[in-house]
Amino acid sequence: MIASEEYTIACNGIKLKDKVKDSRYIELNHDKECDNVNTKINLNNFVSEIFKLDDRLKDLLEMAGYIFAADRKTYRGGPEDLEYHSWARSLNFHFTVRDYDFWTRTDIQNLLKKSLLFMSGDHSYDFNFYKAETDFPTSFFDNENFVMDKPENMKVMLFSGGIDSLSGAIKLLETTDAEICLASHQSGFPGTHTKQNTLFEELKRLYPNRCKHFKYECGLCEQKAKDETQRTRSFLFTSISFAIAHTYGQDKLYVFENGITSLNFAETQDLMNSRTSRTTHPKTIRHLEKLFSAIAERPFKIEHPFLYKTKTDVVEVLKKYDKLELLNNSVSCSETRGKGPMNSHCGTCSQCIDRRFAVYATEVEDYDEQGLYGFDFLKEDLEEGKTIKVLTEYIRMAQNYADSGLEEWYEDRGYELTEIIDYIDGKNPNEKFEKLYDLCIKHSKCIEKAINKMNEKHNPVFSPAKSEKSFFNMIIGSRLYQKEVERESGNGKMEIPTRQLKNLAKKACENLIFEGSITTILKESKTDKTLSKMVTNEIKKKYKMTIKNEKSLSDYFRKLELQLKKDKDKNLIVVANKSR
């Protein structure tokens, strides 16, 4: 396997410092009876709100809280740390659990690992479980003799307070008569709490006796996080929703996020691996469904109704049901720091930019420009290289969609599509590809419409000339997004060591097998290079790959110098053969 940063994380009173001789040893504790409480996991209050939670679900929520805290506590890498080993960590967790026999099962641990590996992009997860000696007191009803009411007409959904989850809640409230349970994670950022609570109060006012709001508080205590990418937040978020749904006898939960964000095709090569969010990716959702079904001991479904909607479509939901006044209180920003005290959005992250293009495409920008943004790229000069890059790549992606026919679009994104196509519904692969392609084309048209609207409002023909550093001159006027990106620039990645390509290819292929991206024997040919493309993309997470490297790698598999086989136990392995 490819090298990675290794961390040992001992949770909730477990002490291994004397046994682990490594500077990357971390203790996380939330129990006030433990020394050095550094993590906030308010499970007690959460259970009291629901009235009752079984031991297995308490374990799940506690583990999810600690995994999220460890995700923020361990460094994944900064903007310039592009090597695979910086962005992919190996995390070895030690947990106390109530349902020890369940969590120590090999099949359950494998389901946990598969879910976390793909959504986080990390290298490995390992779990060590210890039988918990005592449990905390929760509520009067939290005992085996208390029987919960199981409402027939209830829907449980993730509620972050962003546009997508807000529109999803409105959609359910307008199109069903069900009681809607909003499940939220709240950490240490009061602005997010306030916005979630404000939106809930508005929904209660607009839809009396239709909504409940369950909040699970967890995060780091008064510490600055070392990493803010929060890739495992989706595990925490869905675990909260699953715990509520299962406790109330429901067999599904709802996740609302637009398809472009969920699929998250890499805009540039350095957005691969952990930098590309996989929080609601179809593969993530299917892995979580399997895990939750095993925990529930019955089939459990995660519905994703907005998978084939663009961000513009999502804003259209608020417009359709005349709920645009709620837009101002929704929060899309991914940055947790660096915003002004009066701003809920930084204005420069990809989520902020996506939001602004969507509201302009929907022509409802007046509802969204009430001092929300710390930086307004439509009115202020572009000074930061990062902001220029995000804007340019965002528009370039839309242009690439617009310029591609179905076959070219498929060819450019073949590797990413292999991690989607088996996890979405459809009659056959061609139908699935066409639905995804249509989504991308629709997105590109929305971006074009938004740019035209921005020009019309902020840069009309007879208005004074804009600064050379303005969005309209630097990016739109110069067509910066149409300029070629050097394919072999390497983006600061390492050169492949002499005579190590074959060895790296073998390790990369083993890694793809381990994480479940390759599950069957694939054969390379001059016309079918699926295998070598997957391995190439895996190596590119850390190293520069030239066209010559890619050809050599394909030859290794085509000439069987590297070969996929099954061992005697029917496990998929990679065999290195001598050159012929």
Coordinates of C-alpha atoms in Angstrom, one line a residue:
M1 CA 0.0 0.0 0.0
I2 CA 1.0 3.6 -0.6
A3 CA 2.5 5.3 2.5
S4 CA 0.3 7.6 4.6
E5 CA 0.3 9.5 7.9
E6 CA -0.5 7.1 10.7
Y7 CA -2.5 8.1 13.8
T8 CA -3.6 6.2 16.9
I9 CA -6.7 7.6 18.5
A10 CA -7.8 6.4 22.0
C11 CA -11.3 7.4 22.9
N12 CA -13.4 8.0 26.1
G13 CA -10.9 7.1 28.8
I14 CA -8.8 4.5 27.0
K15 CA -5.1 5.2 27.6
L16 CA -2.4 3.7 25.4
K17 CA 0.3 6.3 25.6
D18 CA 2.8 4.0 27.3
K19 CA 2.1 1.3 24.7
V20 CA 2.2 3.5 21.6
K21 CA 5.6 5.1 20.9
D22 CA 4.4 7.6 18.3
S23 CA 4.1 11.3 18.3
R24 CA 0.8 10.9 16.4
Y25 CA -1.0 9.5 19.4
I26 CA -4.2 11.3 20.3
E27 CA -6.6 10.9 23.3
L28 CA -10.2 12.1 22.9
N29 CA -12.4 12.3 25.9
H30 CA -15.9 13.6 26.4
D31 CA -16.8 12.1 29.8
K32 CA -16.4 14.7 32.5
E33 CA -15.1 12.0 34.8
C34 CA -12.1 11.5 32.5
D35 CA -9.0 13.6 32.7
N36 CA -8.4 16.0 29.9
V37 CA -11.9 16.4 28.5
N38 CA -11.3 17.8 25.0
T39 CA -14.3 16.6 23.0
K40 CA -17.9 17.6 23.2
I41 CA -20.4 14.7 22.6
N42 CA -23.7 15.6 24.1
L43 CA -25.3 12.2 23.7
N44 CA -27.2 12.5 27.0
N45 CA -29.3 15.4 25.8
F46 CA -29.9 13.8 22.4
V47 CA -31.2 10.6 24.0
S48 CA -33.4 12.6 26.3
E49 CA -35.0 14.5 23.3
I50 CA -35.8 11.2 21.6
F51 CA -36.8 9.5 24.9
K52 CA -35.0 6.2 24.2
L53 CA -32.0 4.9 22.2
D54 CA -30.8 1.3 22.2
D55 CA -27.2 0.5 23.1
R56 CA -26.1 -0.2 19.6
L57 CA -27.3 3.2 18.4
K58 CA -25.6 5.0 21.3
D59 CA -22.4 3.3 20.3
L60 CA -22.8 4.4 16.7
L61 CA -23.4 8.0 17.6
E62 CA -20.5 8.1 20.1
M63 CA -18.2 6.5 17.5
A64 CA -19.4 8.9 14.8
G65 CA -18.7 11.9 17.1
Y66 CA -15.2 10.7 17.9
I67 CA -14.4 10.0 14.3
F68 CA -15.6 13.5 13.3
A69 CA -13.5 15.0 16.1
A70 CA -10.4 13.0 15.0
D71 CA -11.0 14.1 11.4
R72 CA -10.6 17.7 12.6
K73 CA -7.8 17.0 15.0
T74 CA -5.5 15.2 12.6
Y75 CA -3.9 17.2 9.8
R76 CA -4.8 16.1 6.2
G77 CA -2.8 18.8 4.4
G78 CA -2.9 22.4 3.3
P79 CA -3.5 23.9 -0.1
E80 CA 0.0 23.2 -1.3
D81 CA 0.3 19.7 0.3
L82 CA -0.7 17.8 -2.8
E83 CA 1.0 14.5 -2.2
Y84 CA -1.1 11.4 -1.5
H85 CA 0.5 10.7 1.8
S86 CA -0.4 14.1 3.1
W87 CA -4.0 13.9 2.2
A88 CA -4.6 10.2 3.0
R89 CA -4.2 9.2 6.6
S90 CA -4.2 5.9 8.4
L91 CA -6.4 6.1 11.5
N92 CA -6.4 3.4 14.2
F93 CA -9.3 3.9 16.6
H94 CA -9.8 2.5 20.1
F95 CA -13.4 2.6 21.4
T96 CA -15.4 1.4 24.4
V97 CA -18.8 0.1 23.3
R98 CA -21.9 -1.3 25.0
D99 CA -22.8 -3.8 22.3
Y100 CA -19.4 -5.4 22.2
D101 CA -20.4 -8.7 20.4
F102 CA -21.9 -6.8 17.5
W103 CA -19.1 -4.3 16.8
T104 CA -16.3 -6.9 17.0
R105 CA -17.9 -8.9 14.1
T106 CA -15.6 -8.8 11.1
D107 CA -18.4 -8.1 8.6
I108 CA -19.5 -5.1 10.6
Q109 CA -16.0 -3.7 10.8
N110 CA -15.6 -4.2 7.1
L111 CA -18.8 -2.2 6.4
L112 CA -17.6 0.6 8.7
K113 CA -14.2 0.7 6.9
K114 CA -15.7 0.7 3.4
S115 CA -18.1 3.6 4.3
L116 CA -15.4 5.7 5.8
L117 CA -12.6 5.0 3.3
F118 CA -14.5 6.1 0.3
M119 CA -16.2 9.2 1.8
S120 CA -12.9 10.4 3.4
G121 CA -10.4 9.4 0.8
D122 CA -8.2 8.2 3.6
H123 CA -5.8 5.3 3.3
S124 CA -7.0 3.0 6.1
Y125 CA -9.2 2.7 9.1
D126 CA -8.8 0.2 11.9
F127 CA -11.0 -0.4 14.9
N128 CA -10.3 -1.9 18.3
F129 CA -13.2 -2.3 20.7
Y130 CA -13.3 -2.7 24.5
K131 CA -16.4 -3.6 26.5
A132 CA -17.8 -0.6 28.3
E133 CA -18.2 -1.2 32.0
T134 CA -21.0 1.3 32.7
D135 CA -23.5 3.5 30.8
F136 CA -24.5 7.0 31.6
P137 CA -28.0 7.9 32.9
T138 CA -30.2 9.5 30.2
S139 CA -33.9 9.9 30.6
F140 CA -36.6 8.2 32.7
F141 CA -37.8 6.5 29.5
D142 CA -34.5 5.2 28.4
N143 CA -34.9 1.6 29.5
E144 CA -35.9 -1.7 28.0
N145 CA -39.4 -1.6 29.5
F146 CA -40.4 1.6 27.7
V147 CA -42.1 1.1 24.3
M148 CA -41.8 3.9 21.8
D149 CA -44.7 5.0 19.6
K150 CA -43.9 4.3 16.0
P151 CA -45.6 7.0 13.8
E152 CA -46.7 5.7 10.4
N153 CA -46.6 9.1 8.7
M154 CA -43.1 10.4 9.4
K155 CA -40.1 11.4 7.3
V156 CA -36.6 11.9 8.7
M157 CA -34.1 14.1 6.8
L158 CA -30.7 15.6 7.2
F159 CA -30.9 19.3 7.9
S160 CA -27.7 21.4 7.7
G161 CA -29.4 24.8 7.2
G162 CA -28.1 25.1 3.6
I163 CA -30.2 25.8 0.6
D164 CA -30.4 22.1 -0.5
S165 CA -31.7 20.8 2.8
L166 CA -34.0 23.8 3.3
S167 CA -35.5 23.2 -0.2
G168 CA -35.8 19.5 0.6
A169 CA -37.8 20.3 3.8
I170 CA -40.1 22.6 1.9
K171 CA -40.6 20.0 -0.8
L172 CA -41.6 17.3 1.7
L173 CA -43.9 19.8 3.6
E174 CA -45.6 20.9 0.4
T175 CA -46.0 17.6 -1.3
T176 CA -46.8 15.3 1.7
D177 CA -48.8 15.5 4.9
A178 CA -46.1 13.7 6.9
E179 CA -44.5 14.9 10.1
I180 CA -41.0 16.0 9.2
C181 CA -38.1 15.3 11.5
L182 CA -35.1 17.5 10.9
A183 CA -31.8 16.0 12.1
S184 CA -28.9 18.4 12.6
H185 CA -25.3 18.3 13.8
Q186 CA -24.2 21.3 15.8
S187 CA -20.5 21.8 16.7
G188 CA -18.7 24.8 18.0
F189 CA -19.9 27.4 15.5
P190 CA -22.7 29.6 17.0
G191 CA -23.5 31.1 13.6
T192 CA -24.5 27.8 12.2
H193 CA -26.6 26.9 15.3
T194 CA -28.4 30.2 15.1
K195 CA -29.3 29.9 11.4
Q196 CA -30.5 26.3 11.8
N197 CA -32.7 27.3 14.7
T198 CA -34.0 30.4 12.9
L199 CA -35.0 28.3 9.9
F200 CA -36.7 25.7 12.1
E201 CA -38.7 28.4 13.8
E202 CA -39.8 29.8 10.4
L203 CA -40.8 26.3 9.2
K204 CA -42.8 25.8 12.4
R205 CA -44.6 29.1 11.8
L206 CA -45.3 28.3 8.2
Y207 CA -46.3 24.7 8.8
P208 CA -47.8 24.4 12.3
N209 CA -47.5 21.0 14.0
R210 CA -45.6 19.5 11.1
C211 CA -41.9 19.8 12.1
K212 CA -39.5 18.5 14.8
H213 CA -35.9 19.4 15.2
F214 CA -33.4 17.0 16.8
K215 CA -29.9 18.4 17.4
Y216 CA -26.8 16.4 18.2
E217 CA -24.0 18.5 19.6
C218 CA -20.4 17.3 19.2
G219 CA -17.0 18.6 18.2
L220 CA -13.7 19.7 19.7
C221 CA -13.8 21.7 23.0
E222 CA -12.3 25.1 22.7
Q223 CA -9.5 23.9 20.3
K224 CA -8.6 25.1 16.9
A225 CA -9.1 22.3 14.4
K226 CA -6.0 21.2 12.5
D227 CA -8.1 20.2 9.5
E228 CA -11.4 21.8 8.3
T229 CA -12.2 19.6 5.3
Q230 CA -14.6 17.5 7.5
R231 CA -14.9 14.6 5.1
T232 CA -16.4 12.3 7.8
R233 CA -19.1 14.7 8.8
S234 CA -21.4 12.9 6.4
F235 CA -21.0 9.7 8.5
L236 CA -21.9 11.6 11.6
F237 CA -24.8 13.4 9.9
T238 CA -26.4 10.3 8.5
S239 CA -25.8 8.3 11.7
I240 CA -27.8 10.9 13.6
S241 CA -30.7 10.7 11.1
F242 CA -30.5 6.9 11.0
A243 CA -30.7 6.7 14.8
I244 CA -33.8 8.9 14.8
A245 CA -35.4 7.0 11.9
H246 CA -34.7 3.5 13.3
T247 CA -35.9 4.5 16.8
Y248 CA -39.2 5.7 15.4
G249 CA -39.7 2.6 13.3
Q250 CA -38.9 4.2 9.9
D251 CA -37.1 2.2 7.2
K252 CA -35.6 5.2 5.3
L253 CA -34.1 8.7 5.7
Y254 CA -33.8 11.5 3.2
V255 CA -30.7 13.3 2.0
F256 CA -31.2 16.5 -0.1
E257 CA -28.2 17.7 -2.1
N258 CA -28.0 18.7 -5.8
G259 CA -26.5 16.2 -8.2
I260 CA -23.5 18.3 -9.3
T261 CA -22.3 18.6 -5.7
S262 CA -23.0 15.0 -4.9
L263 CA -21.2 13.6 -8.0
N264 CA -18.5 16.2 -7.6
F265 CA -16.4 15.5 -10.7
A266 CA -12.9 16.6 -10.1
E267 CA -12.6 20.2 -11.5
T268 CA -8.8 20.0 -11.5
Q269 CA -6.5 17.0 -10.8
D270 CA -5.5 18.3 -7.3
L271 CA -9.2 18.1 -6.3
M272 CA -8.9 14.3 -6.4
N273 CA -8.7 12.1 -3.2
S274 CA -9.8 13.8 0.0
R275 CA -10.1 17.2 -1.6
T276 CA -13.1 16.1 -3.6
S277 CA -16.1 15.9 -1.3
R278 CA -17.8 12.5 -1.4
T279 CA -20.3 13.2 1.4
T280 CA -23.4 12.4 -0.6
H281 CA -21.8 10.6 -3.5
P282 CA -24.0 7.6 -4.6
K283 CA -21.3 5.2 -3.6
T284 CA -21.1 6.7 -0.1
I285 CA -24.8 6.4 0.2
R286 CA -24.9 2.8 -0.9
H287 CA -22.1 1.8 1.6
L288 CA -24.0 3.6 4.4
E289 CA -27.3 1.8 3.5
K290 CA -25.5 -1.6 3.9
L291 CA -24.0 -0.5 7.2
F292 CA -27.3 0.8 8.6
S293 CA -29.2 -2.2 7.3
A294 CA -26.8 -4.4 9.3
I295 CA -27.2 -2.3 12.4
A296 CA -31.0 -2.3 12.1
E297 CA -31.1 -6.0 11.1
R298 CA -33.6 -5.2 8.4
P299 CA -33.4 -3.3 5.0
F300 CA -32.8 0.4 5.4
K301 CA -32.9 3.0 2.5
I302 CA -31.3 6.4 2.0
E303 CA -33.4 8.4 -0.5
H304 CA -31.6 11.1 -2.6
P305 CA -34.4 13.0 -4.3
F306 CA -32.2 15.8 -5.7
L307 CA -29.6 13.6 -7.4
Y308 CA -30.6 14.8 -10.9
K309 CA -31.2 18.4 -10.0
T310 CA -28.8 21.3 -10.4
K311 CA -28.3 24.0 -7.7
T312 CA -30.5 26.2 -9.8
D313 CA -33.2 23.6 -9.7
V314 CA -32.9 23.5 -5.9
V315 CA -33.3 27.3 -5.6
E316 CA -36.3 27.0 -8.0
V317 CA -38.1 24.9 -5.3
L318 CA -38.1 27.9 -3.0
K319 CA -39.3 30.1 -5.8
K320 CA -42.0 27.7 -6.8
Y321 CA -43.5 27.5 -3.3
D322 CA -43.0 31.2 -2.6
K323 CA -40.5 30.7 0.2
L324 CA -37.7 32.9 -1.0
E325 CA -37.8 35.0 2.2
L326 CA -36.1 32.0 3.9
L327 CA -33.1 32.1 1.5
N328 CA -31.3 34.9 3.5
N329 CA -31.2 32.6 6.6
S330 CA -29.8 29.5 4.8
V331 CA -26.0 28.9 5.0
S332 CA -24.0 27.3 2.2
C333 CA -20.4 28.4 3.1
S334 CA -17.8 25.7 3.8
E335 CA -15.4 28.0 5.6
T336 CA -15.6 28.0 9.4
R337 CA -13.1 30.9 9.8
G338 CA -12.2 34.2 8.2
K339 CA -15.6 35.7 7.8
G340 CA -16.6 39.1 9.1
P341 CA -18.8 39.3 12.2
M342 CA -21.7 40.4 10.1
N343 CA -21.3 37.9 7.3
S344 CA -22.6 34.3 7.2
H345 CA -20.6 33.5 4.0
C346 CA -17.0 34.1 3.0
G347 CA -18.0 34.6 -0.7
T348 CA -14.8 32.9 -2.0
C349 CA -15.2 29.1 -1.4
S350 CA -16.7 26.8 -4.1
Q351 CA -20.0 26.5 -2.2
C352 CA -20.4 30.3 -1.9
I353 CA -19.7 30.6 -5.6
D354 CA -22.0 27.8 -6.6
R355 CA -24.8 29.5 -4.5
R356 CA -24.3 32.9 -6.2
F357 CA -24.4 31.4 -9.7
A358 CA -27.6 29.5 -8.8
V359 CA -29.5 32.5 -7.5
Y360 CA -28.5 34.6 -10.5
A361 CA -29.6 31.8 -12.9
T362 CA -33.0 31.7 -11.0
E363 CA -33.1 35.5 -11.1
V364 CA -33.7 35.8 -7.3
E365 CA -30.4 37.5 -6.5
D366 CA -32.1 40.3 -4.6
Y367 CA -33.1 37.9 -1.9
D368 CA -29.4 36.8 -1.5
E369 CA -27.5 40.0 -1.5
Q370 CA -28.3 41.5 1.9
G371 CA -24.8 41.7 3.3
L372 CA -24.3 37.9 3.5
Y373 CA -20.9 37.8 1.8
G374 CA -17.6 38.8 3.3
F375 CA -16.2 39.2 -0.2
D376 CA -18.4 40.1 -3.3
F377 CA -16.5 39.0 -6.4
L378 CA -19.1 40.8 -8.6
K379 CA -18.3 44.2 -7.0
E380 CA -14.7 43.9 -5.6
D381 CA -11.4 43.4 -7.3
L382 CA -10.0 39.9 -7.5
E383 CA -6.7 40.0 -5.5
E384 CA -6.5 36.4 -4.1
G385 CA -5.1 33.7 -6.4
K386 CA -7.2 31.1 -4.7
T387 CA -10.5 33.0 -5.5
I388 CA -9.4 33.5 -9.1
K389 CA -8.7 29.8 -9.4
V390 CA -12.0 28.7 -7.9
L391 CA -14.0 31.0 -10.1
T392 CA -12.1 30.1 -13.3
E393 CA -12.3 26.3 -12.7
Y394 CA -16.0 26.5 -11.8
I395 CA -16.8 28.2 -15.1
R396 CA -14.3 26.0 -17.0
M397 CA -16.1 22.9 -15.9
A398 CA -19.4 24.3 -17.2
Q399 CA -17.8 25.2 -20.5
N400 CA -16.3 21.7 -20.8
Y401 CA -19.7 20.2 -20.3
A402 CA -21.2 22.4 -22.9
D403 CA -18.5 21.5 -25.4
S404 CA -18.7 17.8 -25.0
G405 CA -20.9 15.3 -26.7
L406 CA -21.9 12.2 -24.8
E407 CA -19.0 10.0 -25.9
E408 CA -16.4 12.7 -25.3
W409 CA -17.9 13.5 -21.9
Y410 CA -17.8 9.8 -21.0
E411 CA -14.2 9.4 -22.2
D412 CA -13.0 12.4 -20.1
R413 CA -14.7 11.1 -16.9
G414 CA -14.5 7.4 -17.3
Y415 CA -12.7 6.7 -14.0
E416 CA -15.1 8.8 -12.0
L417 CA -18.1 7.3 -13.7
T418 CA -17.0 3.8 -12.7
E419 CA -17.5 4.8 -9.1
I420 CA -21.0 6.1 -9.8
I421 CA -22.7 3.9 -12.3
D422 CA -23.2 0.8 -10.2
Y423 CA -24.7 2.8 -7.3
I424 CA -27.5 4.6 -9.1
D425 CA -30.9 3.4 -10.4
G426 CA -31.6 2.8 -14.1
K427 CA -32.6 0.2 -16.6
N428 CA -29.1 -0.1 -18.1
P429 CA -25.7 1.6 -18.1
N430 CA -26.5 3.7 -21.2
E431 CA -29.7 5.1 -19.6
K432 CA -27.7 6.0 -16.5
F433 CA -24.9 7.7 -18.5
E434 CA -27.4 9.7 -20.4
K435 CA -29.2 10.9 -17.2
L436 CA -25.9 12.0 -15.7
Y437 CA -24.8 13.7 -19.0
D438 CA -28.1 15.6 -19.2
L439 CA -27.6 16.8 -15.7
C440 CA -24.1 18.2 -16.6
I441 CA -25.5 19.9 -19.8
K442 CA -28.3 21.4 -17.8
H443 CA -25.8 22.7 -15.2
S444 CA -23.7 24.3 -18.0
K445 CA -26.7 26.1 -19.3
C446 CA -27.5 27.4 -15.8
I447 CA -24.0 28.8 -15.5
E448 CA -24.3 30.5 -18.9
K449 CA -27.6 32.1 -17.9
A450 CA -26.1 33.3 -14.6
I451 CA -23.2 35.0 -16.3
N452 CA -25.5 36.7 -18.7
K453 CA -27.6 38.0 -15.8
M454 CA -24.5 39.1 -13.8
N455 CA -23.3 41.1 -16.9
E456 CA -26.7 42.6 -17.4
K457 CA -26.9 43.7 -13.7
H458 CA -23.3 44.7 -12.9
N459 CA -21.7 45.4 -16.3
P460 CA -24.2 46.8 -18.7
V461 CA -22.9 48.3 -22.0
F462 CA -23.2 51.9 -21.0
S463 CA -21.9 51.6 -17.5
P464 CA -18.4 52.9 -16.5
A465 CA -15.5 50.7 -17.3
K466 CA -14.6 48.1 -14.7
S467 CA -11.2 47.6 -13.1
E468 CA -8.7 45.3 -14.9
K469 CA -8.9 43.1 -11.7
S470 CA -12.7 42.8 -11.8
F471 CA -14.4 39.5 -12.4
F472 CA -15.8 40.8 -15.6
N473 CA -12.4 41.8 -17.1
M474 CA -10.0 39.3 -15.5
I475 CA -12.1 36.1 -16.0
I476 CA -15.1 36.8 -18.3
G477 CA -13.7 39.4 -20.7
S478 CA -10.4 37.6 -21.1
R479 CA -12.1 34.1 -21.3
L480 CA -9.6 32.9 -18.7
Y481 CA -11.6 29.7 -18.3
Q482 CA -11.0 28.8 -22.0
K483 CA -7.2 28.8 -21.7
E484 CA -5.5 25.5 -21.7
V485 CA -4.4 23.9 -18.4
E486 CA -1.0 22.2 -18.8
R487 CA -1.6 18.5 -18.6
E488 CA 1.8 17.6 -17.3
S489 CA 2.5 20.6 -15.1
G490 CA 2.4 18.2 -12.1
N491 CA 0.9 20.8 -9.7
G492 CA 3.8 20.4 -7.3
K493 CA 3.6 16.6 -7.2
M494 CA 6.6 14.4 -6.9
E495 CA 8.5 12.8 -9.9
I496 CA 8.1 9.0 -10.2
P497 CA 11.4 7.5 -8.9
T498 CA 13.5 5.8 -11.5
R499 CA 12.3 2.2 -12.4
Q500 CA 9.5 2.4 -9.8
L501 CA 6.4 2.9 -12.1
K502 CA 5.6 -0.8 -12.2
N503 CA 5.9 -1.2 -8.4
L504 CA 3.8 2.0 -7.9
A505 CA 1.2 0.6 -10.3
K506 CA 1.0 -2.7 -8.3
K507 CA 0.5 -0.8 -5.0
A508 CA -2.0 1.6 -6.5
C509 CA -4.0 -1.4 -7.9
E510 CA -3.9 -3.1 -4.5
N511 CA -5.2 0.1 -2.9
L512 CA -8.1 0.2 -5.4
I513 CA -9.0 -3.4 -4.5
F514 CA -8.8 -2.7 -0.8
E515 CA -11.1 0.2 -0.9
G516 CA -13.6 -1.6 -3.2
S517 CA -13.1 0.4 -6.4
I518 CA -12.0 -2.8 -8.2
T519 CA -14.1 -5.9 -7.4
T520 CA -13.7 -8.1 -10.5
I521 CA -10.9 -9.2 -12.8
L522 CA -10.4 -6.5 -15.4
K523 CA -8.5 -7.1 -18.6
E524 CA -6.6 -4.4 -20.5
S525 CA -6.7 -4.1 -24.2
K526 CA -5.8 -1.4 -26.8
T527 CA -9.5 -0.5 -27.0
D528 CA -10.5 -0.9 -23.3
K529 CA -8.1 0.9 -20.9
T530 CA -10.5 1.1 -17.9
L531 CA -8.0 -0.7 -15.6
S532 CA -5.0 1.4 -16.5
K533 CA -7.0 4.6 -16.2
M534 CA -8.1 3.8 -12.7
V535 CA -4.6 3.0 -11.6
T536 CA -3.2 6.1 -13.3
N537 CA -5.7 8.3 -11.4
E538 CA -4.7 6.6 -8.2
I539 CA -1.0 7.2 -8.8
K540 CA -1.7 10.9 -9.8
K541 CA -2.9 11.5 -6.2
K542 CA 0.8 11.7 -5.3
Y543 CA 3.0 11.7 -8.4
K544 CA 3.3 13.4 -11.8
M545 CA 2.3 11.2 -14.7
T546 CA 3.5 11.8 -18.2
I547 CA 1.8 10.5 -21.3
K548 CA 4.8 8.1 -21.7
N549 CA 4.1 6.9 -18.1
E550 CA 0.5 6.3 -18.9
K551 CA 1.4 4.3 -22.0
S552 CA 3.9 2.1 -20.1
L553 CA 1.4 1.5 -17.4
S554 CA -1.2 0.3 -19.9
D555 CA 1.4 -2.0 -21.5
Y556 CA 2.1 -3.6 -18.1
F557 CA -1.5 -4.8 -17.8
R558 CA -2.0 -5.5 -21.5
K559 CA 1.2 -7.6 -21.7
L560 CA 0.3 -9.3 -18.3
E561 CA 3.4 -8.0 -16.6
L562 CA 0.8 -6.9 -14.0
Q563 CA -2.2 -9.2 -13.7
L564 CA -5.4 -9.4 -11.7
K565 CA -6.1 -12.9 -10.3
K566 CA -8.0 -14.7 -7.6
D567 CA -6.1 -16.5 -4.9
K568 CA -7.1 -19.8 -3.3
D569 CA -9.5 -18.0 -1.0
K570 CA -11.1 -16.3 -4.0
N571 CA -9.7 -12.9 -3.0
L572 CA -8.7 -10.5 -5.8
I573 CA -4.9 -9.9 -5.9
V574 CA -2.3 -8.3 -8.2
V575 CA 0.5 -10.4 -9.5
A576 CA 3.7 -9.1 -10.9
N577 CA 5.1 -11.3 -13.7
K578 CA 8.5 -11.1 -15.4
S579 CA 8.7 -9.1 -18.7
R580 CA 8.3 -11.2 -21.8

